[in-house]
Amino acid sequence: MNVSSVIKEHLDDEQFRILNGIATIAVDFGTGCYLVGGAVRDVLKGRGSGDLDIMVEHRFSEIADAVAEQLGGTVLKVTRFGTAALDIGAIHLDISTARCETYEESGDLPKVFPGTLEQDLARRDFTINAMAISLSRDSFGDLIDHHDGMSDLENGVVRVLHNQSFQDDATRILRAIRFAGREGYQLDEYTERLIRRDVRYLETVSGERIRHEIERIFLEPTSSAMLQVANDLKILQAIHPALAFEYSIVAPITCDFDDLNLIFYGLITRQASPEDVEPIITRLMLDSVRAAFVNDIVSIRAIVPSLRLSKFNSETYYLLEGLQPLALDAYATFTDDAEAVKRIRLYLDELRCVRPSITGESLLAEGVPEGPWIGQLLKSLLAARLDGDISSYEEEVEFVRRTLWGGP
Ligand code: ATP
């Protein structure tokens, strides 16, 4: 099957020019050259693709240098796994050597050897990602599909290539639910059974790799449906028993990229208890920003029973003070505890902005002697303002006078 017209139709002109240029350079180096991975899947599905993955049979690094030189790009990085990353204008591409991999221990990175096209496709995660399109001059556009990826693509099925796949690399479990959820594909029945069988192999994968794949899920428009599947298949719990996801977020959450990441961490850790926080942070190797957010979410949950009982605004304030507004907002958005929501929103919208006009400096300037009572006084002054006992500067002065000297 030749799909050159499909590539031409769905890649943009610049990408097509680059593929043609690489094809010509590959001839000079006497190597076959293929478009592989996600770009093949995407163009065959009738859509454009961002990054391009190119596979060559040998001399990848010399080819990468020649591509950069002749097509006006920059080689960004060359890895020991035989991949060169390049930018040509706005287009990012990887040029890799065909390789074969063996896994000695589950979860370990594979041992990588130079291999054939067939071996390279056979090491991939799913049939829909294991196709190649030839870019060689004499066979440009020929589809190479040894694993029947095309029919899985047409039928909307995510299927592993062999039954040890998840044991070799359990991050593929997270990738499976991402690819299925992204397109509304089904997990092939056998593949789903393998996930259930092998989900415990997630224990063997480093926190860094899990975090990388989980954050790719967070950024998908249908992330909540994916996480629901991850919950139902006990994937999250295999990462850490206290992780869970139980929300039906219908509309995609729209917010800043970094905030979105944090919000999803909050959502999957919301059922965790304070004792779970450190182990989760360690398991996922969370940085200080993510760790602080998770900490806050779990703290809010622990605070909520007292919050619901709080009678005064000042109590609400002092319970929630110091917690990140984004964590409070996320908690309030996704809880159905109306009383907690009311208190959190009141804090976010009003209480946290309340500041008495009298400050520590103004008290000192008025001759109040330095000492710990200044802090206590300001705290009671703030509480009085929050609770509406005083509402003007004059009343603040009066309050201070009464507190310090017991009368007008
Ligand atoms: P996306 O559109 O999400 O970027 P992609 O398929 O390009 O999808 P990448 O993670 O960039 O995803 O991977 C590129 C290709 O490398 C995949 O299509 C797949 O063939 C292969 N691959 C990536 N990760 C794995 C893995 N853990 N196991 C096997 N093959 C993998």
Tab-separated table of N, CA and C in Angstrom, residues 6-131:
chain	number	residue	atom	x	y	z
A	6	VAL	N	-1.305	10.525	1.002
A	6	VAL	CA	-1.828	10.827	2.350
A	6	VAL	C	-0.819	11.678	3.124
A	7	ILE	N	0.464	11.342	2.978
A	7	ILE	CA	1.472	12.154	3.691
A	7	ILE	C	1.440	13.568	3.151
A	8	LYS	N	1.372	13.668	1.831
A	8	LYS	CA	1.414	15.000	1.221
A	8	LYS	C	0.208	15.831	1.671
A	9	GLU	N	-0.917	15.148	1.770
A	9	GLU	CA	-2.136	15.870	2.137
A	9	GLU	C	-2.103	16.342	3.600
A	10	HIS	N	-1.567	15.500	4.485
A	10	HIS	CA	-1.735	15.810	5.909
A	10	HIS	C	-0.528	16.444	6.594
A	11	LEU	N	0.648	16.309	5.980
A	11	LEU	CA	1.765	17.052	6.567
A	11	LEU	C	1.803	18.416	5.909
A	12	ASP	N	2.346	19.379	6.616
A	12	ASP	CA	2.379	20.679	5.956
A	12	ASP	C	3.547	20.727	4.962
A	13	ASP	N	3.559	21.745	4.106
A	13	ASP	CA	4.521	21.787	3.001
A	13	ASP	C	5.965	21.706	3.494
A	14	GLU	N	6.229	22.397	4.589
A	14	GLU	CA	7.591	22.422	5.105
A	14	GLU	C	8.001	21.026	5.606
A	15	GLN	N	7.084	20.353	6.278
A	15	GLN	CA	7.402	18.990	6.748
A	15	GLN	C	7.663	18.074	5.547
A	16	PHE	N	6.849	18.245	4.511
A	16	PHE	CA	6.999	17.402	3.321
A	16	PHE	C	8.340	17.685	2.641
A	17	ARG	N	8.703	18.964	2.600
A	17	ARG	CA	9.992	19.340	1.997
A	17	ARG	C	11.129	18.686	2.781
A	18	ILE	N	11.004	18.700	4.111
A	18	ILE	CA	12.062	18.121	4.947
A	18	ILE	C	12.171	16.608	4.699
A	19	LEU	N	11.022	15.933	4.628
A	19	LEU	CA	11.069	14.481	4.389
A	19	LEU	C	11.746	14.175	3.057
A	20	ASN	N	11.417	14.953	2.053
A	20	ASN	CA	12.044	14.745	0.745
A	20	ASN	C	13.541	14.990	0.796
A	21	GLY	N	13.907	16.051	1.517
A	21	GLY	CA	15.330	16.379	1.664
A	21	GLY	C	16.064	15.245	2.364
A	22	ILE	N	15.464	14.714	3.428
A	22	ILE	CA	16.114	13.622	4.170
A	22	ILE	C	16.244	12.398	3.259
A	23	ALA	N	15.199	12.149	2.452
A	23	ALA	CA	15.231	10.993	1.550
A	23	ALA	C	16.446	11.096	0.613
A	24	THR	N	16.688	12.291	0.103
A	24	THR	CA	17.817	12.483	-0.818
A	24	THR	C	19.140	12.267	-0.087
A	25	ILE	N	19.227	12.816	1.122
A	25	ILE	CA	20.476	12.674	1.894
A	25	ILE	C	20.720	11.200	2.218
A	26	ALA	N	19.644	10.472	2.550
A	26	ALA	CA	19.792	9.049	2.909
A	26	ALA	C	20.369	8.248	1.740
A	27	VAL	N	20.001	8.631	0.517
A	27	VAL	CA	20.550	7.936	-0.657
A	27	VAL	C	22.070	8.092	-0.663
A	28	ASP	N	22.535	9.328	-0.404
A	28	ASP	CA	23.986	9.572	-0.374
A	28	ASP	C	24.685	8.685	0.658
A	29	PHE	N	23.975	8.391	1.746
A	29	PHE	CA	24.586	7.569	2.804
A	29	PHE	C	24.285	6.078	2.616
A	30	GLY	N	23.570	5.772	1.549
A	30	GLY	CA	23.289	4.374	1.231
A	30	GLY	C	22.436	3.657	2.259
A	31	THR	N	21.494	4.378	2.862
A	31	THR	CA	20.654	3.735	3.888
A	31	THR	C	19.168	3.900	3.580
A	32	GLY	N	18.393	2.915	3.990
A	32	GLY	CA	16.948	3.065	3.949
A	32	GLY	C	16.549	4.092	4.990
A	33	CYS	N	15.385	4.687	4.787
A	33	CYS	CA	14.995	5.769	5.694
A	33	CYS	C	13.461	5.784	5.764
A	34	TYR	N	12.939	5.928	6.975
A	34	TYR	CA	11.491	5.737	7.181
A	34	TYR	C	10.926	6.782	8.129
A	35	LEU	N	9.689	7.140	7.882
A	35	LEU	CA	8.930	7.910	8.875
A	35	LEU	C	8.304	6.864	9.796
A	36	VAL	N	8.424	7.054	11.115
A	36	VAL	CA	7.921	6.044	12.059
A	36	VAL	C	7.144	6.712	13.196
A	37	GLY	N	6.526	5.869	14.031
A	37	GLY	CA	5.926	6.351	15.284
A	37	GLY	C	4.639	7.142	15.096
A	38	GLY	N	4.488	8.129	15.988
A	38	GLY	CA	3.229	8.867	16.070
A	38	GLY	C	2.836	9.592	14.789
A	39	ALA	N	3.835	10.071	14.038
A	39	ALA	CA	3.501	10.816	12.819
A	39	ALA	C	2.816	9.905	11.801
A	40	VAL	N	3.258	8.642	11.740
A	40	VAL	CA	2.632	7.696	10.805
A	40	VAL	C	1.174	7.470	11.229
A	41	ARG	N	1.020	7.202	12.512
A	41	ARG	CA	-0.337	6.986	13.055
A	41	ARG	C	-1.230	8.196	12.741
A	42	ASP	N	-0.699	9.378	12.978
A	42	ASP	CA	-1.525	10.576	12.820
A	42	ASP	C	-1.878	10.847	11.358
A	43	VAL	N	-0.919	10.724	10.449
A	43	VAL	CA	-1.274	11.018	9.044
A	43	VAL	C	-2.216	9.951	8.489
A	44	LEU	N	-2.013	8.706	8.905
A	44	LEU	CA	-2.917	7.663	8.400
A	44	LEU	C	-4.325	7.859	8.952
A	45	LYS	N	-4.387	8.517	10.079
A	45	LYS	CA	-5.698	8.808	10.674
A	45	LYS	C	-6.293	10.067	10.039
A	46	GLY	N	-5.531	10.666	9.149
A	46	GLY	CA	-6.067	11.824	8.435
A	46	GLY	C	-5.856	13.124	9.157
A	47	ARG	N	-4.811	13.188	9.949
A	47	ARG	CA	-4.542	14.471	10.601
A	47	ARG	C	-3.061	14.817	10.535
A	48	GLY	N	-2.800	16.070	10.818
A	48	GLY	CA	-1.410	16.526	10.795
A	48	GLY	C	-0.657	15.992	11.999
A	49	SER	N	0.639	16.215	11.988
A	49	SER	CA	1.436	15.739	13.116
A	49	SER	C	2.480	16.785	13.442
A	50	GLY	N	2.808	16.915	14.705
A	50	GLY	CA	3.811	17.900	15.113
A	50	GLY	C	5.215	17.407	14.813
A	51	ASP	N	5.727	16.599	15.724
A	51	ASP	CA	7.110	16.136	15.589
A	51	ASP	C	7.204	14.993	14.590
A	52	LEU	N	8.384	14.915	13.942
A	52	LEU	CA	8.595	13.831	12.979
A	52	LEU	C	9.674	12.894	13.517
A	53	ASP	N	9.393	11.598	13.504
A	53	ASP	CA	10.408	10.601	13.888
A	53	ASP	C	10.868	9.897	12.624
A	54	ILE	N	12.175	9.979	12.381
A	54	ILE	CA	12.739	9.348	11.190
A	54	ILE	C	13.644	8.211	11.640
A	55	MET	N	13.546	7.077	10.990
A	55	MET	CA	14.456	5.983	11.313
A	55	MET	C	15.348	5.708	10.111
A	56	VAL	N	16.625	5.543	10.370
A	56	VAL	CA	17.558	5.180	9.297
A	56	VAL	C	18.232	3.880	9.707
A	57	GLU	N	18.817	3.186	8.716
A	57	GLU	CA	19.386	1.882	9.075
A	57	GLU	C	20.770	2.003	9.706
A	58	HIS	N	21.514	3.023	9.336
A	58	HIS	CA	22.800	3.253	9.981
A	58	HIS	C	23.252	4.698	9.766
A	59	ARG	N	24.334	5.062	10.421
A	59	ARG	CA	24.994	6.380	10.310
A	59	ARG	C	24.038	7.554	10.640
A	60	PHE	N	23.224	7.320	11.688
A	60	PHE	CA	22.218	8.336	12.018
A	60	PHE	C	22.832	9.692	12.344
A	61	SER	N	23.979	9.652	13.025
A	61	SER	CA	24.492	10.932	13.502
A	61	SER	C	25.105	11.737	12.348
A	62	GLU	N	25.771	11.025	11.413
A	62	GLU	CA	26.287	11.739	10.231
A	62	GLU	C	25.123	12.273	9.388
A	63	ILE	N	24.061	11.447	9.309
A	63	ILE	CA	22.893	11.894	8.535
A	63	ILE	C	22.266	13.122	9.193
A	64	ALA	N	22.200	13.092	10.535
A	64	ALA	CA	21.620	14.249	11.247
A	64	ALA	C	22.431	15.502	10.949
A	65	ASP	N	23.765	15.376	10.962
A	65	ASP	CA	24.613	16.548	10.659
A	65	ASP	C	24.356	17.040	9.240
A	66	ALA	N	24.253	16.075	8.297
A	66	ALA	CA	24.030	16.469	6.896
A	66	ALA	C	22.656	17.125	6.734
A	67	VAL	N	21.661	16.584	7.441
A	67	VAL	CA	20.307	17.167	7.353
A	67	VAL	C	20.337	18.600	7.885
A	68	ALA	N	20.993	18.762	9.035
A	68	ALA	CA	21.050	20.107	9.623
A	68	ALA	C	21.741	21.070	8.655
A	69	GLU	N	22.816	20.609	8.069
A	69	GLU	CA	23.589	21.495	7.192
A	69	GLU	C	22.818	21.810	5.910
A	70	GLN	N	22.261	20.771	5.306
A	70	GLN	CA	21.648	20.996	3.983
A	70	GLN	C	20.235	21.573	4.056
A	71	LEU	N	19.528	21.289	5.165
A	71	LEU	CA	18.144	21.785	5.237
A	71	LEU	C	18.004	22.969	6.189
A	72	GLY	N	19.131	23.435	6.700
A	72	GLY	CA	19.081	24.659	7.520
A	72	GLY	C	18.557	24.423	8.918
A	73	GLY	N	19.092	23.416	9.595
A	73	GLY	CA	18.622	23.154	10.962
A	73	GLY	C	19.757	23.080	11.956
A	74	THR	N	19.430	22.683	13.174
A	74	THR	CA	20.427	22.564	14.235
A	74	THR	C	20.261	21.211	14.917
A	75	VAL	N	21.382	20.531	15.119
A	75	VAL	CA	21.323	19.289	15.906
A	75	VAL	C	21.356	19.695	17.373
A	76	LEU	N	20.306	19.325	18.098
A	76	LEU	CA	20.216	19.752	19.496
A	76	LEU	C	20.923	18.785	20.425
A	77	LYS	N	20.810	17.498	20.096
A	77	LYS	CA	21.316	16.507	21.048
A	77	LYS	C	21.506	15.185	20.339
A	78	VAL	N	22.525	14.447	20.726
A	78	VAL	CA	22.708	13.085	20.207
A	78	VAL	C	22.778	12.166	21.422
A	79	THR	N	21.894	11.167	21.493
A	79	THR	CA	21.871	10.323	22.693
A	79	THR	C	22.631	9.023	22.468
A	80	ARG	N	22.925	8.366	23.587
A	80	ARG	CA	23.649	7.093	23.479
A	80	ARG	C	22.742	5.990	22.948
A	81	PHE	N	21.423	6.243	22.912
A	81	PHE	CA	20.514	5.247	22.339
A	81	PHE	C	20.436	5.336	20.827
A	82	GLY	N	21.211	6.227	20.237
A	82	GLY	CA	21.234	6.298	18.784
A	82	GLY	C	20.173	7.217	18.214
A	83	THR	N	19.887	8.307	18.901
A	83	THR	CA	18.900	9.268	18.389
A	83	THR	C	19.508	10.665	18.366
A	84	ALA	N	19.278	11.366	17.275
A	84	ALA	CA	19.679	12.773	17.206
A	84	ALA	C	18.414	13.612	17.139
A	85	ALA	N	18.359	14.640	17.962
A	85	ALA	CA	17.208	15.545	17.959
A	85	ALA	C	17.604	16.804	17.192
A	86	LEU	N	16.734	17.226	16.280
A	86	LEU	CA	17.041	18.407	15.454
A	86	LEU	C	15.855	19.359	15.425
A	87	ASP	N	16.177	20.613	15.265
A	87	ASP	CA	15.153	21.594	14.923
A	87	ASP	C	15.476	22.142	13.553
A	88	ILE	N	14.449	22.152	12.685
A	88	ILE	CA	14.619	22.849	11.404
A	88	ILE	C	13.504	23.889	11.385
A	89	GLY	N	13.871	25.117	11.612
A	89	GLY	CA	12.846	26.149	11.799
A	89	GLY	C	11.975	25.738	12.971
A	90	ALA	N	10.656	25.742	12.767
A	90	ALA	CA	9.740	25.410	13.854
A	90	ALA	C	9.498	23.907	13.957
A	91	ILE	N	10.136	23.164	13.082
A	91	ILE	CA	9.835	21.721	13.050
A	91	ILE	C	10.881	20.930	13.824
A	92	HIS	N	10.364	20.080	14.697
A	92	HIS	CA	11.272	19.252	15.485
A	92	HIS	C	11.292	17.853	14.898
A	93	LEU	N	12.482	17.284	14.760
A	93	LEU	CA	12.525	15.895	14.331
A	93	LEU	C	13.599	15.114	15.054
A	94	ASP	N	13.339	13.818	15.181
A	94	ASP	CA	14.332	12.902	15.733
A	94	ASP	C	14.773	11.985	14.615
A	95	ILE	N	16.075	11.806	14.491
A	95	ILE	CA	16.593	10.827	13.528
A	95	ILE	C	17.265	9.729	14.347
A	96	SER	N	16.775	8.496	14.194
A	96	SER	CA	17.293	7.398	15.022
A	96	SER	C	17.779	6.267	14.150
A	97	THR	N	18.669	5.500	14.760
A	97	THR	CA	19.089	4.259	14.119
A	97	THR	C	18.065	3.183	14.443
A	98	ALA	N	17.773	2.334	13.467
A	98	ALA	CA	16.912	1.187	13.753
A	98	ALA	C	17.583	0.378	14.856
A	99	ARG	N	16.783	-0.037	15.830
A	99	ARG	CA	17.421	-0.734	16.956
A	99	ARG	C	16.571	-1.886	17.460
A	100	CYS	N	17.209	-2.762	18.156
A	100	CYS	CA	16.429	-3.774	18.848
A	100	CYS	C	16.753	-3.651	20.330
A	101	GLU	N	15.822	-4.090	21.139
A	101	GLU	CA	15.968	-3.885	22.580
A	101	GLU	C	15.740	-5.201	23.310
A	102	THR	N	16.451	-5.392	24.395
A	102	THR	CA	16.119	-6.520	25.267
A	102	THR	C	15.973	-5.983	26.685
A	103	TYR	N	15.010	-6.533	27.380
A	103	TYR	CA	14.755	-6.115	28.762
A	103	TYR	C	15.254	-7.209	29.688
A	104	GLU	N	16.232	-6.863	30.545
A	104	GLU	CA	16.740	-7.885	31.459
A	104	GLU	C	15.864	-7.977	32.689
A	105	GLU	N	15.500	-6.827	33.233
A	105	GLU	CA	14.638	-6.789	34.417
A	105	GLU	C	13.469	-5.886	34.097
A	106	SER	N	12.270	-6.270	34.560
A	106	SER	CA	11.118	-5.399	34.353
A	106	SER	C	11.412	-4.021	34.919
A	107	GLY	N	11.039	-3.011	34.159
A	107	GLY	CA	11.175	-1.642	34.648
A	107	GLY	C	12.526	-1.018	34.337
A	108	ASP	N	13.549	-1.859	34.118
A	108	ASP	CA	14.844	-1.289	33.760
A	108	ASP	C	14.764	-0.716	32.358
A	109	LEU	N	15.634	0.244	32.082
A	109	LEU	CA	15.705	0.685	30.689
A	109	LEU	C	16.266	-0.479	29.879
A	110	PRO	N	15.828	-0.638	28.631
A	110	PRO	CA	16.266	-1.800	27.857
A	110	PRO	C	17.732	-1.699	27.448
A	111	LYS	N	18.309	-2.863	27.141
A	111	LYS	CA	19.617	-2.859	26.483
A	111	LYS	C	19.341	-2.671	24.998
A	112	VAL	N	20.064	-1.754	24.404
A	112	VAL	CA	19.747	-1.364	23.034
A	112	VAL	C	20.889	-1.769	22.102
A	113	PHE	N	20.521	-2.401	20.974
A	113	PHE	CA	21.527	-2.779	19.972
A	113	PHE	C	21.069	-2.269	18.610
A	114	PRO	N	22.003	-2.036	17.703
A	114	PRO	CA	21.566	-1.696	16.338
A	114	PRO	C	20.750	-2.866	15.799
A	115	GLY	N	19.698	-2.556	15.070
A	115	GLY	CA	18.832	-3.632	14.592
A	115	GLY	C	18.312	-3.342	13.198
A	116	THR	N	17.339	-4.134	12.810
A	116	THR	CA	16.730	-3.947	11.497
A	116	THR	C	15.438	-3.151	11.646
A	117	LEU	N	14.866	-2.765	10.527
A	117	LEU	CA	13.574	-2.077	10.552
A	117	LEU	C	12.542	-2.937	11.290
A	118	GLU	N	12.521	-4.237	10.953
A	118	GLU	CA	11.538	-5.137	11.563
A	118	GLU	C	11.695	-5.161	13.083
A	119	GLN	N	12.969	-5.252	13.525
A	119	GLN	CA	13.205	-5.299	14.968
A	119	GLN	C	12.802	-3.984	15.623
A	120	ASP	N	13.048	-2.911	14.948
A	120	ASP	CA	12.703	-1.614	15.516
A	120	ASP	C	11.194	-1.469	15.680
A	121	LEU	N	10.468	-1.942	14.683
A	121	LEU	CA	9.007	-1.834	14.796
A	121	LEU	C	8.485	-2.800	15.869
A	122	ALA	N	9.147	-3.933	16.005
A	122	ALA	CA	8.682	-4.953	16.958
A	122	ALA	C	8.930	-4.555	18.413
A	123	ARG	N	9.786	-3.547	18.680
A	123	ARG	CA	10.056	-3.137	20.064
A	123	ARG	C	9.059	-2.073	20.528
A	124	ARG	N	8.142	-1.715	19.661
A	124	ARG	CA	7.262	-0.573	19.974
A	124	ARG	C	6.080	-0.988	20.840
A	125	ASP	N	5.361	0.038	21.319
A	125	ASP	CA	4.335	-0.249	22.325
A	125	ASP	C	3.052	-0.863	21.754
A	126	PHE	N	2.497	-0.252	20.725
A	126	PHE	CA	1.188	-0.713	20.235
A	126	PHE	C	1.216	-0.835	18.708
A	127	THR	N	0.322	-1.626	18.182
A	127	THR	CA	0.323	-1.842	16.725
A	127	THR	C	0.147	-0.519	15.978
A	128	ILE	N	-0.686	0.374	16.528
A	128	ILE	CA	-0.924	1.637	15.810
A	128	ILE	C	0.315	2.531	15.787
A	129	ASN	N	1.280	2.232	16.679
A	129	ASN	CA	2.522	3.009	16.708
A	129	ASN	C	3.676	2.248	16.081
A	130	ALA	N	3.385	1.095	15.488
A	130	ALA	CA	4.476	0.228	15.002
A	130	ALA	C	4.456	0.114	13.479
A	131	MET	N	4.050	1.182	12.842
A	131	MET	CA	4.060	1.195	11.370
A	131	MET	C	5.155	2.153	10.907
